[in-house]
Coordinates of C-alpha atoms in Angstrom, one line a residue:
M23 CA 0.0 0.0 0.0
E24 CA 2.9 2.4 0.6
K25 CA 3.8 2.2 -3.1
Q26 CA 0.8 4.2 -4.2
F27 CA 2.1 7.0 -6.5
F28 CA 0.5 9.9 -4.6
L29 CA 2.3 9.1 -1.4
K30 CA 5.3 11.3 -0.6
D31 CA 7.9 8.5 -0.2
S32 CA 6.5 6.2 -2.9
D33 CA 9.1 4.6 -5.3
L34 CA 6.6 5.4 -8.1
N35 CA 7.7 9.1 -8.3
F36 CA 6.6 9.9 -11.8
I37 CA 4.2 12.5 -10.4
N38 CA 6.2 14.0 -7.5
K39 CA 9.4 14.1 -9.6
D40 CA 8.0 14.4 -13.1
N41 CA 11.1 16.1 -14.4
R42 CA 12.8 12.7 -14.4
Y43 CA 10.4 11.3 -16.9
D44 CA 9.2 11.8 -20.5
F45 CA 5.5 11.7 -21.1
K46 CA 3.8 10.9 -24.4
M47 CA 0.1 10.9 -25.2
I48 CA -0.8 7.6 -26.9
D49 CA -4.6 7.6 -27.4
F50 CA -8.0 9.0 -26.4
T51 CA -10.6 6.5 -25.6
Y52 CA -13.4 5.5 -23.2
W53 CA -13.1 3.6 -19.9
G54 CA -16.7 2.5 -19.3
D55 CA -18.7 5.8 -19.5
D56 CA -15.6 8.0 -18.9
A57 CA -13.5 9.5 -21.6
V58 CA -9.8 9.0 -20.8
Y59 CA -6.4 10.0 -22.1
I60 CA -3.7 7.3 -22.3
L61 CA -0.2 8.5 -21.6
D62 CA 3.1 6.5 -21.6
F63 CA 6.0 7.6 -19.4
E64 CA 9.7 6.6 -19.6
P65 CA 12.7 7.6 -17.4
K66 CA 15.1 10.2 -18.7
R67 CA 17.3 10.9 -15.6
G68 CA 18.1 7.6 -14.1
A69 CA 14.6 6.9 -12.8
D70 CA 13.6 3.3 -12.3
Y71 CA 10.2 2.8 -13.9
K72 CA 8.2 3.1 -17.1
G73 CA 4.5 2.7 -17.5
R74 CA 1.1 3.7 -18.8
L75 CA -1.4 6.1 -17.3
Y76 CA -5.2 6.3 -17.9
I77 CA -6.4 9.8 -17.0
N78 CA -10.0 10.8 -16.7
A79 CA -10.6 13.6 -19.3
D80 CA -13.1 15.3 -17.1
D81 CA -11.2 15.8 -13.8
F82 CA -7.7 14.6 -14.9
A83 CA -7.6 11.9 -12.2
I84 CA -5.4 8.9 -12.7
I85 CA -7.8 6.0 -12.8
R86 CA -5.4 3.3 -13.9
L87 CA -1.6 2.8 -13.7
D88 CA 0.5 0.0 -15.3
Y89 CA 4.2 0.0 -14.5
N90 CA 7.4 -2.0 -14.5
N91 CA 11.0 -1.3 -13.7
V92 CA 13.6 -0.7 -16.4
K93 CA 16.7 -1.7 -14.3
S94 CA 17.5 -3.6 -11.2
L95 CA 16.2 -1.7 -8.1
R96 CA 18.9 -3.0 -5.7
T97 CA 22.1 -5.0 -6.2
F98 CA 24.5 -6.2 -3.6
K99 CA 27.7 -8.2 -3.9
L100 CA 30.2 -8.9 -1.2
L101 CA 32.5 -11.8 -0.4
G102 CA 30.8 -14.0 -2.9
I103 CA 27.3 -13.3 -1.8
S104 CA 25.1 -11.5 -4.3
L105 CA 21.5 -10.1 -4.4
D106 CA 19.7 -8.7 -7.4
Q107 CA 16.2 -7.3 -7.1
Y108 CA 15.5 -7.4 -10.8
L109 CA 11.7 -7.3 -11.1
D110 CA 9.0 -4.9 -9.9
R111 CA 5.9 -4.5 -12.0
G112 CA 2.2 -4.0 -11.3
K113 CA -1.1 -2.4 -11.8
M114 CA -3.4 -0.1 -9.8
I115 CA -7.0 0.8 -10.6
F116 CA -9.0 3.6 -8.9
S117 CA -12.7 4.5 -9.0
K118 CA -14.8 7.4 -7.7
N119 CA -17.2 6.9 -4.8
E120 CA -20.4 8.8 -4.2
D121 CA -18.4 11.4 -2.2
G122 CA -16.5 12.4 -5.3
F123 CA -13.2 11.1 -4.1
Y124 CA -11.1 8.3 -5.8
Y125 CA -10.2 5.2 -3.9
L126 CA -7.9 2.3 -4.7
R127 CA -10.0 -0.7 -6.0
Y128 CA -7.4 -3.1 -7.3
L129 CA -3.7 -3.6 -6.8
E130 CA -1.4 -6.1 -8.4
E131 CA 2.3 -6.4 -7.8
E132 CA 5.1 -8.8 -8.9
L133 CA 8.4 -8.7 -7.2
G134 CA 11.4 -10.8 -8.3
A135 CA 14.9 -11.3 -6.8
K136 CA 17.9 -13.5 -7.4
V137 CA 20.3 -14.6 -4.6
G138 CA 23.6 -16.3 -5.2
I139 CA 26.6 -17.6 -3.2
K140 CA 29.9 -18.2 -5.0
R141 CA 32.9 -18.7 -2.6
P142 CA 35.2 -21.3 -1.2
L143 CA 34.5 -22.9 2.1
K144 CA 36.9 -24.8 4.5
I145 CA 35.8 -27.0 7.3
I146 CA 38.4 -28.2 9.8
E147 CA 37.8 -30.9 12.4
L148 CA 39.9 -30.5 15.5
N149 CA 41.1 -33.3 17.8
K150 CA 41.5 -31.7 21.2
R151 CA 42.9 -34.9 22.8
V152 CA 46.2 -34.7 20.8
K153 CA 48.7 -32.1 21.8
G154 CA 50.4 -29.9 19.3
R155 CA 48.9 -30.0 15.8
N156 CA 45.4 -31.1 16.5
K157 CA 43.9 -30.8 13.1
Q158 CA 42.3 -34.2 12.4
N159 CA 40.3 -33.7 9.1
E160 CA 40.0 -30.9 6.6
L161 CA 37.4 -30.4 4.0
H162 CA 37.6 -27.9 1.1
L163 CA 34.4 -26.9 -0.8
K164 CA 33.5 -24.4 -3.5
L165 CA 30.0 -23.2 -3.2
D166 CA 28.3 -22.0 -6.4
M167 CA 24.6 -21.7 -5.7
A168 CA 21.8 -19.4 -7.0
S169 CA 18.1 -19.1 -6.5
S170 CA 15.4 -16.8 -7.9
G171 CA 11.8 -16.3 -7.0
I172 CA 8.8 -14.1 -7.9
N173 CA 6.2 -13.1 -5.4
K174 CA 2.8 -11.9 -6.7
H175 CA 0.3 -10.0 -4.6
E176 CA -3.2 -9.0 -5.5
L177 CA -5.5 -6.8 -3.5
I178 CA -9.2 -6.2 -4.3
L179 CA -11.2 -3.6 -2.3
F180 CA -15.0 -4.1 -2.6
D181 CA -16.0 -1.4 -0.2
T182 CA -14.5 1.4 1.9
E183 CA -15.6 3.2 5.1
D184 CA -14.1 6.2 6.8
I185 CA -13.2 5.7 10.5
T186 CA -11.6 8.0 13.1
Q187 CA -8.0 7.8 14.3
Q188 CA -9.3 6.5 17.6
E189 CA -11.2 3.6 15.9
F190 CA -8.1 2.8 13.9
N191 CA -5.9 2.6 17.0
S192 CA -8.4 0.4 18.8
I193 CA -8.3 -2.3 16.1
K194 CA -6.7 -5.5 17.3
E195 CA -5.1 -7.8 14.8
N196 CA -5.9 -11.5 14.8
N197 CA -2.6 -13.3 14.5
T198 CA -4.0 -16.7 15.1
V199 CA -4.6 -17.5 11.5
L200 CA -1.5 -19.2 10.0
P201 CA -0.8 -19.8 6.3
T202 CA -1.4 -23.3 4.8
Y203 CA 1.1 -24.7 2.4
M204 CA -0.5 -25.9 -0.8
P205 CA 1.7 -27.4 -3.5
N206 CA -1.1 -27.1 -6.0
Y207 CA -4.6 -25.7 -6.4
D208 CA -7.3 -27.5 -4.3
P209 CA -10.9 -26.3 -5.0
E210 CA -12.2 -28.0 -1.9
F211 CA -10.0 -25.8 0.3
W212 CA -12.3 -22.8 -0.1
K213 CA -15.5 -24.8 0.1
G214 CA -18.1 -22.8 2.1
Y215 CA -16.4 -19.4 1.5
N216 CA -17.4 -16.6 -0.8
I217 CA -14.3 -16.0 -3.0
L218 CA -13.5 -14.7 -6.5
E219 CA -13.2 -17.3 -9.2
P220 CA -9.4 -18.0 -9.5
N221 CA -7.9 -17.5 -12.8
Q222 CA -6.4 -20.3 -14.9
A223 CA -2.9 -19.6 -13.8
I224 CA -3.8 -20.4 -10.2
K225 CA -5.7 -23.5 -11.1
D226 CA -2.7 -24.8 -13.1
F227 CA -0.2 -23.9 -10.4
T228 CA 2.1 -26.6 -9.1
A229 CA 5.0 -26.0 -6.7
Q230 CA 8.3 -27.2 -8.1
V231 CA 11.8 -27.4 -6.6
E232 CA 14.8 -27.2 -9.0
I233 CA 18.4 -27.8 -8.1
D234 CA 21.1 -26.9 -10.7

């Protein structure tokens, strides 16, 4: 939620720091009953993202945002240990309520990172019962391992309600619900609940472990 572009410290700074981006109008069309401008933006001063904006032609509100990074957001490499946060893409959709204000209705985010270890390793077994040189066994290894993963988050808001700061502070989180590991999709798991129909990608999902 902190990534929403209108927040001060958001990484999506194409509005707050628009001088770092080039904007280009692509089309003029309709989003439901609303006329919208479609604009693409690209970085020009070392910014991290490019994307597409759908802007209401009546009040110039951004009602949809598609974005993805153009370069790695964070890299780290020290003593054979490396990290590369190479993927950050997503989508946000906003709609206007009866009060005339826009609210987030849908958020999608995919984050990808690679972690690697490439360094020698020495394991020495000591024999404390022998005086002097007490090295009993020595094992030399060369580690060359890497793993990558992509996490996808989706958030759908069906309704919103304004509350006071006092009501917000009084909310108690329920931390008794623990995640359930599911190696593949099981339609019986959600039996008895009102849920959205999962897309085909979720139905076809199967967890896999690969070792190179």
